[in-house]
mmCIF file of N, CA, C and O in Angstrom:
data_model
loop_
_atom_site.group_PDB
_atom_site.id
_atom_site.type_symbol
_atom_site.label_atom_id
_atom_site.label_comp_id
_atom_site.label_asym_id
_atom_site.label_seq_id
_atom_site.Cartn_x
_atom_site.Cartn_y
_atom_site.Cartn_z
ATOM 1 N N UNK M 1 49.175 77.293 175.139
ATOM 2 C CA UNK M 1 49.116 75.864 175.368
ATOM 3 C C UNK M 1 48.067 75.189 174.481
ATOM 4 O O UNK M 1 48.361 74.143 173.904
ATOM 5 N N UNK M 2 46.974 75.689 174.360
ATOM 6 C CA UNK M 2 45.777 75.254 173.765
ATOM 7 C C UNK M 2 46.421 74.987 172.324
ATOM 8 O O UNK M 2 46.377 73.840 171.879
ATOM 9 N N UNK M 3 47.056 76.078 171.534
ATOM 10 C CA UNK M 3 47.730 75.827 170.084
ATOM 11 C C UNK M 3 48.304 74.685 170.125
ATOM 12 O O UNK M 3 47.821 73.732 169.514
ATOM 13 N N UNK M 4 49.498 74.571 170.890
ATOM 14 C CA UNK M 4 50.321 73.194 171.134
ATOM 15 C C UNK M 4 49.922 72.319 171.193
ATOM 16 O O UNK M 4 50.473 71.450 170.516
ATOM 17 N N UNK M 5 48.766 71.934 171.981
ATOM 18 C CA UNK M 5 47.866 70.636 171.663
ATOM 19 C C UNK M 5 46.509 70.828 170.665
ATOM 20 O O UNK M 5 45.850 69.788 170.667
ATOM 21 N N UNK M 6 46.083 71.592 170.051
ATOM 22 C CA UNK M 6 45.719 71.554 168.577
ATOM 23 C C UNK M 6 46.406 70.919 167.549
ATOM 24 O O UNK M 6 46.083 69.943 166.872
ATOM 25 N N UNK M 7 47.865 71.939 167.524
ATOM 26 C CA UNK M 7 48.734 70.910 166.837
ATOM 27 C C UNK M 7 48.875 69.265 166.792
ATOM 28 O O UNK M 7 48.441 68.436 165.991
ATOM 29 N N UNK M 8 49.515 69.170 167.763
ATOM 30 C CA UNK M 8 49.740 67.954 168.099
ATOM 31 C C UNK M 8 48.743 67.227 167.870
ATOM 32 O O UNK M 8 48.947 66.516 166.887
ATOM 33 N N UNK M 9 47.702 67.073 168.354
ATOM 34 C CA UNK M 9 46.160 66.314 168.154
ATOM 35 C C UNK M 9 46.028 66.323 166.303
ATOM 36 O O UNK M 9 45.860 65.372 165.540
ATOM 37 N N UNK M 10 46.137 67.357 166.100
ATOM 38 C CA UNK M 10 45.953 67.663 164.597
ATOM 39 C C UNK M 10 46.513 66.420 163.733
ATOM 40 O O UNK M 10 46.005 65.535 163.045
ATOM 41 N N UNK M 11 47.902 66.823 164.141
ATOM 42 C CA UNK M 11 48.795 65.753 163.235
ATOM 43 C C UNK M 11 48.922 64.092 163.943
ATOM 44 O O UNK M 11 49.658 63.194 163.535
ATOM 45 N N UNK M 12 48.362 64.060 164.623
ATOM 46 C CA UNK M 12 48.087 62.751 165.104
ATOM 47 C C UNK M 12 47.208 62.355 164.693
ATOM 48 O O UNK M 12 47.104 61.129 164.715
ATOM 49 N N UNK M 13 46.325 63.000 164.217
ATOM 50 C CA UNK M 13 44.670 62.719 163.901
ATOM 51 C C UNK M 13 45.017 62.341 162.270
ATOM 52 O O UNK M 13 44.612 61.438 161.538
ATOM 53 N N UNK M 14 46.001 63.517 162.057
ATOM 54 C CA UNK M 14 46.185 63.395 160.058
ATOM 55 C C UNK M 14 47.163 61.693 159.995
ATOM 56 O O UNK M 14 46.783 60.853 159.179
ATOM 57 N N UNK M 15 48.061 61.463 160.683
ATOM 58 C CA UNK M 15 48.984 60.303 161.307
ATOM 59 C C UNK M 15 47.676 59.378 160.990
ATOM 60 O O UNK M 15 47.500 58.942 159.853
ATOM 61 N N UNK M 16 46.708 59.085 162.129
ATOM 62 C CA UNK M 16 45.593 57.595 161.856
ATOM 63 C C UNK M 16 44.348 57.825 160.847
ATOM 64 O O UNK M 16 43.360 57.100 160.727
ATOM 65 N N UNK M 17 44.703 59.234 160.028
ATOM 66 C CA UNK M 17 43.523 58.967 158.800
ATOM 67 C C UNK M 17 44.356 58.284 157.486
ATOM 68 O O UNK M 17 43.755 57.995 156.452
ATOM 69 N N UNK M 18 45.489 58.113 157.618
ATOM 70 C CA UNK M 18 46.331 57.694 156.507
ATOM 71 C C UNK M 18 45.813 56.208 156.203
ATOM 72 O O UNK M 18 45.955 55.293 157.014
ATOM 73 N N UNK M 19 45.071 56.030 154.694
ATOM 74 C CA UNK M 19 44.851 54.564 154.780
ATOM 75 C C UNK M 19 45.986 53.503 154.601
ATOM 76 O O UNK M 19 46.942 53.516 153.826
ATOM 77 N N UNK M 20 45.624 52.619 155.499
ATOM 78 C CA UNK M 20 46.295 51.329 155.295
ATOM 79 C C UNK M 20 47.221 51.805 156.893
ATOM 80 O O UNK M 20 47.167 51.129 157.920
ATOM 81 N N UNK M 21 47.872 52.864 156.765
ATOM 82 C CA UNK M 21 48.972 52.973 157.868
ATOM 83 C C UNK M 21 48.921 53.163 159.367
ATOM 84 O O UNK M 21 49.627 52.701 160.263
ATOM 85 N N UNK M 22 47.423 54.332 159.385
ATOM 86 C CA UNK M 22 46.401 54.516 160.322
ATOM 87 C C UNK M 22 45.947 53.494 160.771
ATOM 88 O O UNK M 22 46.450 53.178 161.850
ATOM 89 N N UNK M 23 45.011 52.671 160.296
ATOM 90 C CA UNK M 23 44.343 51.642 160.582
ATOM 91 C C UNK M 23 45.318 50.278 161.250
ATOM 92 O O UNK M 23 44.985 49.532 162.171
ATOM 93 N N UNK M 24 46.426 50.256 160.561
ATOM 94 C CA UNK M 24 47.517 48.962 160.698
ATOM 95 C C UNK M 24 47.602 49.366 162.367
ATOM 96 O O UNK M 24 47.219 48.667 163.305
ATOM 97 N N UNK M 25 48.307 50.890 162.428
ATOM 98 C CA UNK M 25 48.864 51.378 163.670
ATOM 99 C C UNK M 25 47.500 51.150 165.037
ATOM 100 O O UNK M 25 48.027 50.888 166.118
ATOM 101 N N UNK M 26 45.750 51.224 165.108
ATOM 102 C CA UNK M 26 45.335 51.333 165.797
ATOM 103 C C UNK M 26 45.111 49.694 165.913
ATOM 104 O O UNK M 26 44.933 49.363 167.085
ATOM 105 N N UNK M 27 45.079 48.671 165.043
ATOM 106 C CA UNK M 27 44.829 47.559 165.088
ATOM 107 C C UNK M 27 45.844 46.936 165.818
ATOM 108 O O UNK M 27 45.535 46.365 166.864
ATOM 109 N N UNK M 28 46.761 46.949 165.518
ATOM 110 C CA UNK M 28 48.059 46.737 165.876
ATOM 111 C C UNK M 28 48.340 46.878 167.705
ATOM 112 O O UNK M 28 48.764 46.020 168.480
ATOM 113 N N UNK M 29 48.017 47.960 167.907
ATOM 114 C CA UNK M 29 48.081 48.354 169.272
ATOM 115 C C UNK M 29 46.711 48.126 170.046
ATOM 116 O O UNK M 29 46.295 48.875 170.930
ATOM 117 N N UNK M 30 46.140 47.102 169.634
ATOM 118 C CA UNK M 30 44.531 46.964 170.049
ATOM 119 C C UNK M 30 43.752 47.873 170.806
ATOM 120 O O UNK M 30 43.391 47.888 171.983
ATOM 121 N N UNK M 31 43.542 48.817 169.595
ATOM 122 C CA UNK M 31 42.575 50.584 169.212
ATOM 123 C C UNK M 31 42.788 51.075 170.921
ATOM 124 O O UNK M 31 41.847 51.603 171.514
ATOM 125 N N UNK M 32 44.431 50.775 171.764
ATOM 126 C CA UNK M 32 44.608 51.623 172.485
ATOM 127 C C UNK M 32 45.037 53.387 171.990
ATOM 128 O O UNK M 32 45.121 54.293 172.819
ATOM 129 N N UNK M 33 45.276 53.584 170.421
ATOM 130 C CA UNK M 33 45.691 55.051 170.061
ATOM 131 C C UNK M 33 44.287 55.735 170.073
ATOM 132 O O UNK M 33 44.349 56.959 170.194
ATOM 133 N N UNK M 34 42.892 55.142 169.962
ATOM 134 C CA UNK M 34 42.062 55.607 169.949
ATOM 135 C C UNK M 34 41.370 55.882 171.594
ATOM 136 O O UNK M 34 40.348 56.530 171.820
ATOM 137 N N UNK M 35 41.971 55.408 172.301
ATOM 138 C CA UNK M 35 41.733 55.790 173.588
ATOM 139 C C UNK M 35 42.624 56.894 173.807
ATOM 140 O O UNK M 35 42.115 58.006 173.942
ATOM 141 N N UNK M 36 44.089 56.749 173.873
ATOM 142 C CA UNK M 36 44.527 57.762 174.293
ATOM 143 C C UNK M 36 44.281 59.179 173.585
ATOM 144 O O UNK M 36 44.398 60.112 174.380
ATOM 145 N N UNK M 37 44.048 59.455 172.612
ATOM 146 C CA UNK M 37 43.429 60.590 171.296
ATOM 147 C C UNK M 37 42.340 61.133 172.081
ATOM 148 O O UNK M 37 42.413 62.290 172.495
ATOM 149 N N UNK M 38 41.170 60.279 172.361
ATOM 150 C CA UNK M 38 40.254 60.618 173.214
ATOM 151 C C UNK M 38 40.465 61.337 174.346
ATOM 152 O O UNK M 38 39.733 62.301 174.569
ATOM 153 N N UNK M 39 41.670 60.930 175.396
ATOM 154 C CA UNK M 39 42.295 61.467 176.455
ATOM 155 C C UNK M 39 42.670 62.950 175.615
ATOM 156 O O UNK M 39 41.976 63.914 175.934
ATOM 157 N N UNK M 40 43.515 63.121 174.779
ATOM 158 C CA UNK M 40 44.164 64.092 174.064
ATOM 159 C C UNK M 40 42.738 64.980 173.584
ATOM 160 O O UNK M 40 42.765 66.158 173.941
ATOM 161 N N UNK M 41 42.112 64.760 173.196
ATOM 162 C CA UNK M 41 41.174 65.587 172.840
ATOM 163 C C UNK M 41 40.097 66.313 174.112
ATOM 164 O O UNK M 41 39.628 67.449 174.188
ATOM 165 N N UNK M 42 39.981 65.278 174.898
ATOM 166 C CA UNK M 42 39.220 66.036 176.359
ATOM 167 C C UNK M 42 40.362 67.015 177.007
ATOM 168 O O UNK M 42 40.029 68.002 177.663
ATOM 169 N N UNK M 43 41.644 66.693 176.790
ATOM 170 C CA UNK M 43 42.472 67.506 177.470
ATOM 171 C C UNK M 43 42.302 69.231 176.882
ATOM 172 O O UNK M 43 41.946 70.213 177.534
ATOM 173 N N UNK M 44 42.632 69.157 175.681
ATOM 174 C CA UNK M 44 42.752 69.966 174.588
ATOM 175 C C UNK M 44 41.090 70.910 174.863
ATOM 176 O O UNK M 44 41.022 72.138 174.893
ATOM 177 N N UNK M 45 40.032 70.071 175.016
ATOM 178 C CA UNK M 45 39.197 70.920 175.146
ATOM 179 C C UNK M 45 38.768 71.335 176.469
ATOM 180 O O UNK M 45 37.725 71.962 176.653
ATOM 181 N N UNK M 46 39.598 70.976 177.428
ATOM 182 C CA UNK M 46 39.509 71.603 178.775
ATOM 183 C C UNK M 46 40.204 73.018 178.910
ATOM 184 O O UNK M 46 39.787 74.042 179.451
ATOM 185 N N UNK M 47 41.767 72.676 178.042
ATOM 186 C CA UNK M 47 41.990 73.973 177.923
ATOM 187 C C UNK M 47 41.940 74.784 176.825
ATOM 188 O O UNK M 47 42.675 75.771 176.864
ATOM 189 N N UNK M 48 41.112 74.587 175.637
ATOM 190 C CA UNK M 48 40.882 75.214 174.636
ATOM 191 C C UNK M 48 39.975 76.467 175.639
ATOM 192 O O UNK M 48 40.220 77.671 175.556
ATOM 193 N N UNK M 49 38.850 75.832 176.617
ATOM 194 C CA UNK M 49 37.806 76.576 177.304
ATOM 195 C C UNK M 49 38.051 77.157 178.217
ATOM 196 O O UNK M 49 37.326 78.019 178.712
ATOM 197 N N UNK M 50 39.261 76.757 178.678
ATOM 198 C CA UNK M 50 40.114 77.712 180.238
ATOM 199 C C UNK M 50 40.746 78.808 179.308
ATOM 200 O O UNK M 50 40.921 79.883 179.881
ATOM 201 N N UNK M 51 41.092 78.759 178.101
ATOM 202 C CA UNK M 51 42.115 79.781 177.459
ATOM 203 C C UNK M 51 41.190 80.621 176.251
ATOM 204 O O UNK M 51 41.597 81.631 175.676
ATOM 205 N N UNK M 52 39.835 79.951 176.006
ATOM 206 C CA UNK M 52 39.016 81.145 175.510
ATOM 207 C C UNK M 52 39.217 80.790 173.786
ATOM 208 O O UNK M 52 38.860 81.515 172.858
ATOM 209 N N UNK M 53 39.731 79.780 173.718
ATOM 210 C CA UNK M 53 39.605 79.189 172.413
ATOM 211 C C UNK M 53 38.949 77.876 171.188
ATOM 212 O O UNK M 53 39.046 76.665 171.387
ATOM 213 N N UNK M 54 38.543 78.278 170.414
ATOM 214 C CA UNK M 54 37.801 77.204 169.263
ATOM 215 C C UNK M 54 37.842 75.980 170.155
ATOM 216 O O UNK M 54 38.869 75.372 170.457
ATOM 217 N N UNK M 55 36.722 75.714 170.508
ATOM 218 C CA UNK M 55 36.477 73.864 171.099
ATOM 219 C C UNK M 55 35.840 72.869 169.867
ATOM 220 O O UNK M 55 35.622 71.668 170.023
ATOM 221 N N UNK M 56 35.591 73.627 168.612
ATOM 222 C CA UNK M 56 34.938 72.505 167.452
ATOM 223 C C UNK M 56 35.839 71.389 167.143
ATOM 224 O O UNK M 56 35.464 70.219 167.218
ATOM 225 N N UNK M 57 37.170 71.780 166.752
ATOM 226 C CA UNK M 57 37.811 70.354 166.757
ATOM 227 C C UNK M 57 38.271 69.678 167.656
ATOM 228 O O UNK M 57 39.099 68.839 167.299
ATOM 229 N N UNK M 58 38.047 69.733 168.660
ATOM 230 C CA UNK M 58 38.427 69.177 170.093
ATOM 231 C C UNK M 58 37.000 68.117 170.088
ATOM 232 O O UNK M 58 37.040 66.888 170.042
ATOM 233 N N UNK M 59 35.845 68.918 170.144
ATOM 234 C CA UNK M 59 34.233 68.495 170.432
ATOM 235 C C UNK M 59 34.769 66.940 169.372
ATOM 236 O O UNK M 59 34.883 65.782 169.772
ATOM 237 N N UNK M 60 35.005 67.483 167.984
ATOM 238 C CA UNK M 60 34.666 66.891 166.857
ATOM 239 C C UNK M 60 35.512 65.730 166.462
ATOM 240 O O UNK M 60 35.208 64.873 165.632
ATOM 241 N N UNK M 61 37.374 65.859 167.638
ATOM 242 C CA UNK M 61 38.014 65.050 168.165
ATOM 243 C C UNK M 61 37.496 63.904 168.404
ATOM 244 O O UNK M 61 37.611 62.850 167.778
ATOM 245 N N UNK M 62 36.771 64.214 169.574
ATOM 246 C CA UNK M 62 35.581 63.501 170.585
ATOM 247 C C UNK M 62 34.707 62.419 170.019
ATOM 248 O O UNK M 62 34.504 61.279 170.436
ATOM 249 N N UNK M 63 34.280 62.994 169.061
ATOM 250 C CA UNK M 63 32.770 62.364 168.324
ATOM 251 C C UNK M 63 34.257 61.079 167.791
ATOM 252 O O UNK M 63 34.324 59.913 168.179
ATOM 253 N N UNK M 64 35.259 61.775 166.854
ATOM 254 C CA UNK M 64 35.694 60.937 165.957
ATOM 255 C C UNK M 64 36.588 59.484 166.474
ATOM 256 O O UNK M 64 36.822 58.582 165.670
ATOM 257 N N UNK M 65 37.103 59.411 168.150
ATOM 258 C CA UNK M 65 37.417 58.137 168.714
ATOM 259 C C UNK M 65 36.587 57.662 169.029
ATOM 260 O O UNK M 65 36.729 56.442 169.113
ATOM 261 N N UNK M 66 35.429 58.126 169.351
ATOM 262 C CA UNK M 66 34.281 57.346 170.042
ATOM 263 C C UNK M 66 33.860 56.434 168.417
ATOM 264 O O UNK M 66 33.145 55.471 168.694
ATOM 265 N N UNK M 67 33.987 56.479 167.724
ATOM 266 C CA UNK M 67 33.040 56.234 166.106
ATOM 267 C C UNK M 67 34.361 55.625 165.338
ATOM 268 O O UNK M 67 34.207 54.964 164.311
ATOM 269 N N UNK M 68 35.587 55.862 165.849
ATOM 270 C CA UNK M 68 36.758 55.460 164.585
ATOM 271 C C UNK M 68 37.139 54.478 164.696
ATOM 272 O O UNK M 68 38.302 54.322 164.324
ATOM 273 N N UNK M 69 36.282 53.086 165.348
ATOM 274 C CA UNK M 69 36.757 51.528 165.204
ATOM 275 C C UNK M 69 35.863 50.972 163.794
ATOM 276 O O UNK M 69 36.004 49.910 163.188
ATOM 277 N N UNK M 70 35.011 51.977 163.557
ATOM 278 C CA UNK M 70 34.037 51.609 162.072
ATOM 279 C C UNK M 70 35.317 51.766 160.889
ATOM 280 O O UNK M 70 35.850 52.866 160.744
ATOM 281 N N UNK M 71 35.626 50.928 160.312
ATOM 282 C CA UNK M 71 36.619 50.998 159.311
ATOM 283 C C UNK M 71 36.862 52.289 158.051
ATOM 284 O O UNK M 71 38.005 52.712 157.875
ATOM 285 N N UNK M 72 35.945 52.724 157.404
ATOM 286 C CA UNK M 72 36.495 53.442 156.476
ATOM 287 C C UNK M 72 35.791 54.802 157.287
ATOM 288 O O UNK M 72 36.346 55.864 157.003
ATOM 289 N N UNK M 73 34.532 54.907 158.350
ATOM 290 C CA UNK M 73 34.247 56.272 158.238
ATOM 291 C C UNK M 73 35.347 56.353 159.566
ATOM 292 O O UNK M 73 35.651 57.539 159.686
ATOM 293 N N UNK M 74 35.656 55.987 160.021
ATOM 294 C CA UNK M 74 36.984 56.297 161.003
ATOM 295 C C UNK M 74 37.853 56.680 160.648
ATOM 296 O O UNK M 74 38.492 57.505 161.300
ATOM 297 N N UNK M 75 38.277 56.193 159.344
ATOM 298 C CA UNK M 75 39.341 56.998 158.108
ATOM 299 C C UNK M 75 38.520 58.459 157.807
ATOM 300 O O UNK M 75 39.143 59.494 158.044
ATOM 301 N N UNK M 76 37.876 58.503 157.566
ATOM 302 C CA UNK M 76 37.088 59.658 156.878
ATOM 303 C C UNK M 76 37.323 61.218 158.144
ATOM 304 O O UNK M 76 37.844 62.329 158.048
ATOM 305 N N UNK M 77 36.651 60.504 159.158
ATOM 306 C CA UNK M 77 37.012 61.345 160.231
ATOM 307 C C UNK M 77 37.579 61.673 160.730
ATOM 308 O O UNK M 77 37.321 62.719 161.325
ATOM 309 N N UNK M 78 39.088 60.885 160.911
ATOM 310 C CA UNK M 78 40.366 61.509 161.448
ATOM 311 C C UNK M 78 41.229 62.190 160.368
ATOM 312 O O UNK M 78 42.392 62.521 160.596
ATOM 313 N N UNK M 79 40.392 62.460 158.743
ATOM 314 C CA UNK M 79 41.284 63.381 158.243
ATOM 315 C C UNK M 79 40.221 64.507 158.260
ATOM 316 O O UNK M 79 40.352 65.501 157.546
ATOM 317 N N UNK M 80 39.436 64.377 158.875
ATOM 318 C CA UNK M 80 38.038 65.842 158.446
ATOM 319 C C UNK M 80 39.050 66.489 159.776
ATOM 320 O O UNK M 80 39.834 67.437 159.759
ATOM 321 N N UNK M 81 38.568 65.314 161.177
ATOM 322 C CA UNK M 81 39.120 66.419 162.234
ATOM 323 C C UNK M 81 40.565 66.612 162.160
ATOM 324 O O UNK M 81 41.079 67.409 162.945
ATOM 325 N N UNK M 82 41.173 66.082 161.448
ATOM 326 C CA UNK M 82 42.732 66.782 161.398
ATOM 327 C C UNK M 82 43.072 68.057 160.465
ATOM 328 O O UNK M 82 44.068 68.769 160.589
ATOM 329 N N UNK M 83 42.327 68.163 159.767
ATOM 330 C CA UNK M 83 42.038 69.408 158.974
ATOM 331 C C UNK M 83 41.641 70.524 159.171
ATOM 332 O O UNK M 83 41.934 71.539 158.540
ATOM 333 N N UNK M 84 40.621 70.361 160.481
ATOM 334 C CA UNK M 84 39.565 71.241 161.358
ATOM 335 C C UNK M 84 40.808 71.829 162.077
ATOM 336 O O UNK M 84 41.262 72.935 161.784
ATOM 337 N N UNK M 85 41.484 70.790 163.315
ATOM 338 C CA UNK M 85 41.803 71.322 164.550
ATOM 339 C C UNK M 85 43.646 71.710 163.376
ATOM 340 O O UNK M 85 44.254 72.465 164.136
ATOM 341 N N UNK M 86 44.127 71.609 162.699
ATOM 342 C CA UNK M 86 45.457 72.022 162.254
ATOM 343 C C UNK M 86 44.621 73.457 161.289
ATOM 344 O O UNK M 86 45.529 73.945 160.616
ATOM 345 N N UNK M 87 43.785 73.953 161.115
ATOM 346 C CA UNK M 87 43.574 75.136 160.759
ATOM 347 C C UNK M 87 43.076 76.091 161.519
ATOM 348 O O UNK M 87 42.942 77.308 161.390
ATOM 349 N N UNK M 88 42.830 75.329 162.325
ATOM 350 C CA UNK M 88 42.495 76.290 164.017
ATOM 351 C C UNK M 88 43.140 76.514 164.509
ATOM 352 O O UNK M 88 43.143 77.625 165.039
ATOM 353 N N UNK M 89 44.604 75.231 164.773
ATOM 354 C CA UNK M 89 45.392 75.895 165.834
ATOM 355 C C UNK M 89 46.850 76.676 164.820
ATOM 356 O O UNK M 89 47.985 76.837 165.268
ATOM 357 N N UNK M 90 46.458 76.989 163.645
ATOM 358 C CA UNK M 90 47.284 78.013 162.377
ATOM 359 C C UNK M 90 46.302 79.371 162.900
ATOM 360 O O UNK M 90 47.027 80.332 163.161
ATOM 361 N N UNK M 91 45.179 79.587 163.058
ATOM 362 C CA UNK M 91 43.879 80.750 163.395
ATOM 363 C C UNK M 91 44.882 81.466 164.218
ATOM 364 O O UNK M 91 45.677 82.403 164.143
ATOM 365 N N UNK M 92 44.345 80.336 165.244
ATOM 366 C CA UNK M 92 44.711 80.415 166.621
ATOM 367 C C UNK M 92 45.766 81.062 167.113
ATOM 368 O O UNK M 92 45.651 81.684 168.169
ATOM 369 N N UNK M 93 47.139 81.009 166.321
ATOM 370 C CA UNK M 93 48.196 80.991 166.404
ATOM 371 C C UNK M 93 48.838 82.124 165.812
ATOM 372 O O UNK M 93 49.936 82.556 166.165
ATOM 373 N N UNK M 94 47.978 82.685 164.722
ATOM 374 C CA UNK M 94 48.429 83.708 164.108
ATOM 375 C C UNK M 94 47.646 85.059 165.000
ATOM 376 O O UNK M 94 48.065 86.206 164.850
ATOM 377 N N UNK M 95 46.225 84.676 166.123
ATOM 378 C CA UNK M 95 46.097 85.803 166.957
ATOM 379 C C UNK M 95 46.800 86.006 168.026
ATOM 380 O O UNK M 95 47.131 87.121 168.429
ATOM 381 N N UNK M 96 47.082 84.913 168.571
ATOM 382 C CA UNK M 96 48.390 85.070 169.489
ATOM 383 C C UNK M 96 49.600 85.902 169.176
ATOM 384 O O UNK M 96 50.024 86.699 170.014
ATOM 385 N N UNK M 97 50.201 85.744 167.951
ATOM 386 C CA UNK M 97 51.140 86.247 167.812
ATOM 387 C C UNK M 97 50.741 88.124 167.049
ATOM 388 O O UNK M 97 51.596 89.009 167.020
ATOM 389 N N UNK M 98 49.609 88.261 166.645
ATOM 390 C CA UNK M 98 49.102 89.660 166.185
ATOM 391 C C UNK M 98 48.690 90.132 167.288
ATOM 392 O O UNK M 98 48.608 91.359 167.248
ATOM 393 N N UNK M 99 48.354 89.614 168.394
ATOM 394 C CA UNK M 99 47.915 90.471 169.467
ATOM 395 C C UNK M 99 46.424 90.135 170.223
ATOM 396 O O UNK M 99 46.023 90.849 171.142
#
């Protein structure tokens, strides 16, 4: 489960670092995607920690809605943490399936 919402968070995160398209989409929806992300990321690290897995991009999730109404480092950060948590939950995913 924890992979599945790595993923997901991941590419949602890579989704609002896109300039111009990101930003349009959280403005647009008055920075309710940055609330719910937040939701998505406390979730993710509730069970990253029930299932014994990487909480850095979840944590780093965290930091990046609380901080991503600042215009360009909000860009900056939702492609750092989408980079983080989509190579974690690839880690992640390849020990699951090795054993």
């Amino acid at each position: 489960m924890a992979v599945i919402l790595k993923w997901v968070s991941g590419g949602l995160e890579a989704l609002l670092g896109i300039p111009l398209i990101g930003g349009t989409i959280i403005i647009a929806l008055s920075y309710f995607p940055l609330l719910v992300m937040l939701i998505l990321h406390i979730a993710t690290l509730i069970v990253c920690k029930k299932e014994g897995k990487s909480k850095v991009g979840s944590i780093l999730g965290i930091v990046t809605n609380t901080l991503a109404w600042i215009p360009f480092l909000g860009m900056a950060m939702h492609i750092i943490t989408a980079v983080i948590l989509l190579i974690s939950a690839y880690q992640d995913g390849k020990k699951t399936l090795i054993g």
